[in-house]
XYZ file of C-alpha atoms in Angstrom:
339
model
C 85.398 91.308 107.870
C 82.387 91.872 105.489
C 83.926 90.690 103.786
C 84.848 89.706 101.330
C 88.538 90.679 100.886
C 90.069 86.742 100.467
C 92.283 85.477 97.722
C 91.664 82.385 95.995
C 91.748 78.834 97.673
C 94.776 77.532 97.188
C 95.806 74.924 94.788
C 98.449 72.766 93.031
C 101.500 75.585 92.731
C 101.770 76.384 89.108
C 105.403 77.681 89.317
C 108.402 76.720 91.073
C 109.263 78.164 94.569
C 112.255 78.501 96.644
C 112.713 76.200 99.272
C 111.553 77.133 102.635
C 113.239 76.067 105.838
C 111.444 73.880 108.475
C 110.025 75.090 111.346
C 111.953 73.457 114.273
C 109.595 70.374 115.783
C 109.458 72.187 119.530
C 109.219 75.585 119.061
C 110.294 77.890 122.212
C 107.891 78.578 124.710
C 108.847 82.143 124.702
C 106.683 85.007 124.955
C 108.900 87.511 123.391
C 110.747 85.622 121.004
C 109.697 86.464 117.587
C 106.942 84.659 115.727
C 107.449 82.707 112.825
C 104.396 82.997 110.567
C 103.482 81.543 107.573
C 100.331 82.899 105.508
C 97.914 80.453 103.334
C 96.118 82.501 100.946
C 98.324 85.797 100.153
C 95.013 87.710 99.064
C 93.741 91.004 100.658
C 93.536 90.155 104.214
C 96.842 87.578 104.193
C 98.992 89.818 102.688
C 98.469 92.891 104.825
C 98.001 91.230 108.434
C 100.746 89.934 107.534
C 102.858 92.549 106.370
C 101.803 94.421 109.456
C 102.654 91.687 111.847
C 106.175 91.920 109.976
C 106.612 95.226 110.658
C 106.030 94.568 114.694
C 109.222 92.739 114.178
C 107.937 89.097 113.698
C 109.610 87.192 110.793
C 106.868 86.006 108.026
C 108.609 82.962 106.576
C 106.711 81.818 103.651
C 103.369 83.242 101.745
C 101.172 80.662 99.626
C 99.440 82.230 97.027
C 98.344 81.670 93.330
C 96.586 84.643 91.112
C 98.875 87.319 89.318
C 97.500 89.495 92.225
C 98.308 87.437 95.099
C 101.846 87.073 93.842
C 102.060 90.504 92.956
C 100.761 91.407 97.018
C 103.605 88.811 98.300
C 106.273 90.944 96.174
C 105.212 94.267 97.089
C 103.799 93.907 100.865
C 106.379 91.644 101.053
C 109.465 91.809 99.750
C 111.555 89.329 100.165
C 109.676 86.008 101.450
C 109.552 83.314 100.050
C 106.320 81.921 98.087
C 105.563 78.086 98.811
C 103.249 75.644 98.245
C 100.320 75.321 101.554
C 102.163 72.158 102.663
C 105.583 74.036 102.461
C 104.412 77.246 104.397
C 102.446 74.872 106.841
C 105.759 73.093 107.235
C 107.867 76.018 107.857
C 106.415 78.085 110.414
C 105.186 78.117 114.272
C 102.235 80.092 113.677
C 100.393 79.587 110.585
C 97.819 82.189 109.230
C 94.675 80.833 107.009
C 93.324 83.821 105.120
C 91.136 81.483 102.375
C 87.808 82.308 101.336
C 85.293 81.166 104.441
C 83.673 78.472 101.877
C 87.181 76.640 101.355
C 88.908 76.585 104.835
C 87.039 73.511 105.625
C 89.172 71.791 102.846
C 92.075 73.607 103.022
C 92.293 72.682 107.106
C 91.430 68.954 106.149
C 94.013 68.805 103.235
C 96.979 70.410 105.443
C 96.245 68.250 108.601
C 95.637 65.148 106.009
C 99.372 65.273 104.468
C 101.013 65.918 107.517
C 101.926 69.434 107.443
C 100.255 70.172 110.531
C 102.194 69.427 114.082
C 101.415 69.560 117.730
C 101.877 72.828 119.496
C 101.773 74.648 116.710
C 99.418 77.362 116.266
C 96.737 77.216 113.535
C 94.922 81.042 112.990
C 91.795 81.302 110.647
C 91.200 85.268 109.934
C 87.041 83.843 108.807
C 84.852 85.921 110.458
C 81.876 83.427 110.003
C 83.526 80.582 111.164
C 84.853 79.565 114.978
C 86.936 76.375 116.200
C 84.812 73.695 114.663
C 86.273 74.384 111.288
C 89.517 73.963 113.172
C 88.714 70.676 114.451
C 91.067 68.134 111.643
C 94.229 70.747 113.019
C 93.259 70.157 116.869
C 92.981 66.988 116.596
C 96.640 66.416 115.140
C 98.002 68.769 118.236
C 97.853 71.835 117.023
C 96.870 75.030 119.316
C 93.878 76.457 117.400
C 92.254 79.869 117.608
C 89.893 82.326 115.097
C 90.574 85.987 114.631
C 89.049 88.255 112.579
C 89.844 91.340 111.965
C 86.499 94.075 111.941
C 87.608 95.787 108.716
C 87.759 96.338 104.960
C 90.151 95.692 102.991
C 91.867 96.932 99.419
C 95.005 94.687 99.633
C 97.473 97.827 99.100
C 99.649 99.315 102.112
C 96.870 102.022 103.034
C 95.506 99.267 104.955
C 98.749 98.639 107.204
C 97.886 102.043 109.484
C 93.859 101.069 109.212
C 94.509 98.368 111.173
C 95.033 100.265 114.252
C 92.903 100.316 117.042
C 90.627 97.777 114.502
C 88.763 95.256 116.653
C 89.711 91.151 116.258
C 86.605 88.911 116.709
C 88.738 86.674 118.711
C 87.065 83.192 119.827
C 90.050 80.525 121.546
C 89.826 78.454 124.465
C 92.102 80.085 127.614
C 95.235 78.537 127.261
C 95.482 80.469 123.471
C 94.023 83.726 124.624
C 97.778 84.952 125.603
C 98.704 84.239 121.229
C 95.682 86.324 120.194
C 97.006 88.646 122.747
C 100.567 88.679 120.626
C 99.024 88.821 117.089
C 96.237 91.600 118.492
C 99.494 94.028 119.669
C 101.282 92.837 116.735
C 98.482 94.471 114.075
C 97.832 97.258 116.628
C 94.483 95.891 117.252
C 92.126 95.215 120.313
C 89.967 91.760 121.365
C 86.643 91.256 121.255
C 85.188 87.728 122.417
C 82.555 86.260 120.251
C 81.580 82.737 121.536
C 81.671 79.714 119.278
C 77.829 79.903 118.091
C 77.162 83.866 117.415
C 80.261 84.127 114.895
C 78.091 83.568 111.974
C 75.532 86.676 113.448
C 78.898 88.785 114.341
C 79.646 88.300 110.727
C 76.264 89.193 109.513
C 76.158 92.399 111.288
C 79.640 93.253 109.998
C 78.843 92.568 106.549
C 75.075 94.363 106.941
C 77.028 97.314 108.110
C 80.004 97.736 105.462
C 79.153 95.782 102.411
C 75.579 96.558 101.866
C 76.927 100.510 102.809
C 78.721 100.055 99.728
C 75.930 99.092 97.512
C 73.894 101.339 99.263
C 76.423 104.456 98.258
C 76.940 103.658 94.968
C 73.491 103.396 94.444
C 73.339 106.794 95.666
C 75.489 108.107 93.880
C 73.760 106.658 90.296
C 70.912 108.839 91.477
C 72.541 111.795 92.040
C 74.717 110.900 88.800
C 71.518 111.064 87.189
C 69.979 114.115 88.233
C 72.734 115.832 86.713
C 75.665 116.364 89.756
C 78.819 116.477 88.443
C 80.178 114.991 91.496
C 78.242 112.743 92.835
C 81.014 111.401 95.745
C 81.676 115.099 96.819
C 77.898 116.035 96.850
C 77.223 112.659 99.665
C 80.774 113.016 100.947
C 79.375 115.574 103.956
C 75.817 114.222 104.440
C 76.977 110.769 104.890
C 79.850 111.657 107.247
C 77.244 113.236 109.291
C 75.067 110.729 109.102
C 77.261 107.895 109.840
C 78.965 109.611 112.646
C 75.501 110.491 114.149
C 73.996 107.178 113.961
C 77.275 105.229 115.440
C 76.531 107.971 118.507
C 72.880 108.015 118.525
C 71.542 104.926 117.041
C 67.269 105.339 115.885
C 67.591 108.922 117.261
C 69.641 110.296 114.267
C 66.898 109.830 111.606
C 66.141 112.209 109.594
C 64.135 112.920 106.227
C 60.606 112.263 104.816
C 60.012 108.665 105.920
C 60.581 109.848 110.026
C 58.581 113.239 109.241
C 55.997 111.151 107.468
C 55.953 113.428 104.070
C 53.935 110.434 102.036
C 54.071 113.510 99.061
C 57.822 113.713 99.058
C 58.406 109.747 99.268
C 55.542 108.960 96.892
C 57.853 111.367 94.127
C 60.974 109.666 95.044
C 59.161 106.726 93.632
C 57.845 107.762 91.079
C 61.053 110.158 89.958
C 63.109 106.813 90.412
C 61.089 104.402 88.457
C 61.386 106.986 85.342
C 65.268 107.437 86.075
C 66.829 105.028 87.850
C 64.629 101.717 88.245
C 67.563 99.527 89.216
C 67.930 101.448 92.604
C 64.204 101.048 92.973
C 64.045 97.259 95.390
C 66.692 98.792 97.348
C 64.874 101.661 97.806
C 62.031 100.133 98.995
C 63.392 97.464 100.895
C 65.251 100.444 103.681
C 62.483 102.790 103.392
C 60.524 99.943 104.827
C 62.936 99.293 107.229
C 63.321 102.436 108.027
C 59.201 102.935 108.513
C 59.521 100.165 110.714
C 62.006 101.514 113.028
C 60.142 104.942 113.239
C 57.236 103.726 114.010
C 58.657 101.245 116.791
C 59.937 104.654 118.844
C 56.657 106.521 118.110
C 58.176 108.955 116.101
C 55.636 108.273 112.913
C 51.963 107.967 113.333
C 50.577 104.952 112.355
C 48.133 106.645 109.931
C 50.953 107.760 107.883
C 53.020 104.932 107.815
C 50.214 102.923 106.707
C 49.930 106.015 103.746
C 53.749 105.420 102.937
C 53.502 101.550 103.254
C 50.907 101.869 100.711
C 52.671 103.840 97.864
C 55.695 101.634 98.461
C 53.609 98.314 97.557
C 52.005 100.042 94.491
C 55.871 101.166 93.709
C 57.200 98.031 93.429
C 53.688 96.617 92.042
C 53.889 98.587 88.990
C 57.654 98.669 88.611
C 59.088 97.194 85.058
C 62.202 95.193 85.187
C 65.573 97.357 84.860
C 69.099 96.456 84.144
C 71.786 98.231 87.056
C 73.372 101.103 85.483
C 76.997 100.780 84.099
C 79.395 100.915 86.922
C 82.285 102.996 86.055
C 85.538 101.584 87.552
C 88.655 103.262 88.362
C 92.155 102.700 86.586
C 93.581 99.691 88.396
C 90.416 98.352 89.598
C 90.648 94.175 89.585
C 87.162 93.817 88.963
């Protein structure tokens, strides 16, 4: 999950909340029954995994959550439950969700297992995709059945991410004995498993995060180019090309590159340089940092002498060499947009 789709860490609540019921001390060792959840950290992820599990007819008891948006996301995805305090939602549910930013679950996991909210044979879920068990540990060791899943996509917070979800892959890492709950919650959000062992979740989450967020950055910046050069739409120009191009490297991997780097046109990549320095310098590092990359990779399948990629290796040194330090462009943001 690059990423980067977590509310806030919880905190003291700053308003008053309804009560919320008490999970019952032995809950029933059914496998159909349905689940009662409780979510810690209502932001992007929290509030739609759980609005989704919800709608697979489990009952989502309580939602802890503190920004204007978080509260907002409890009302709208859903209506209806109840917002609590951690403690409280820990307190009132049989399976509790922990959707916190990956640099807080640590504390928030030691703070709920601390003040007793925590109780064997429950199930404790962290939705990290860095993190394993380990973080886990200060719920184990107070009984509770722990497991990691993390669900492979993006996420706006908003209910076009409730039919997303399906067929989206769960980095799933549990001992046996909770493989048949990840099984539930997987069906549940209309997902499928995928085993990552305890010590390659933090490379799992690399390659997720390499893959969407820098995609992102790498689009936008795209986009500022072509914004630049005059297009009027920039989005609809790419929209084709990069549907094509993402489609045929997911199939094809190395094979499906294309342009001047793999045909070793040093003329046509020394004037992208030189047309981006005098028009769009910020986009410049990037630039050069995945046409290197990309030289790299060409060369490694033979597909670029190594003459010319020596030629383009040169002209991107002297690029970046004699490039002046620029300020990103503006980013325009749509209506709505939180940031």
């Amino acid at each position: 999950m690059v990423t980067p789709a977590h509310s806030p860490a919880p905190g003291p609540d700053p308003t008053p909340v309804a009560p919320v019921a008490p999970a019952p001390r032995h809950p029933a060792a059914s496998t159909t029954a349905p689940l009662r959840i409780g979510v810690v950290g209502a932001g992007r992820v929290g509030a739609v995994l759980a609005a989704r599990l919800r709608s697979a007819g489990h009952e989502v008891v309580a939602a802890a959550g503190e920004s204007s948006a978080s509260l907002e996301r409890i009302a709208t995805l859903l209506p209806g439950v109840a917002g609590a305090k951690p403690t409280a939602v820990a307190r009132a549910c049989d399976v509790l969700l922990l959707t916190v930013p990956d640099d807080m679950l640590d504390n928030v996991v030691s703070m709920l297992a601390a003040s007793g909210a925590l109780r064997p044979g429950q199930h404790v879920v962290h939705t990290s995709g860095r993190h394993g068990l380990a973080v886990l540990a200060p719920a184990e060791r107070v009984g509770a059945r722990v497991l990691a899943l993390h669900p492979a996509m993006t996420f706006t917070g908003t209910a076009v991410d409730l039919e997303r979800l399906s067929g989206c892959v769960l980095g799933v890492t549990a001992a046996p004995a909770e493989r048949a709950m990840a099984e539930r919650l997987a069906a549940g959000l209309g997902g499928r498993l995928m085993s990552v062992p305890e010590e390659m979740r933090t490379l799992y989450h690399a390659g997720l995060a390499h893959g969407a967020n820098h995609l992102v950055t790498l689009v936008s910046e795209a986009m500022e180019m072509l914004a630049a050069a005059g297009a009027d739409d920039p989005a609809g120009t790419l929209r084709p090309l990069l549907t094509a191009a993402l489609d045929n490297a997911l199939d094809r991997g190395d094979a499906a590159l294309t342009g001047p780097i793999v045909r070793g046109d040093v003329g046509t990549v020394q004037a992208h340089l030189e047309d981006l320095a005098a028009n769009a310098a910020h986009t410049l590092p990037s630039y050069v940092a995945m046409a290197r990359a990309t030289l790299d990779r060409a060369v490694a399948d033979a597909r670029l002498l190594p003459l010319r990629a020596v030629k383009i290796t040169r002209a991107l040194d002297a690029a970046l060499a004699g490039a002046p330090h620029a300020e990103p462009a503006p980013r325009r943001h749509r209506a709505g947009d939180p940031r």
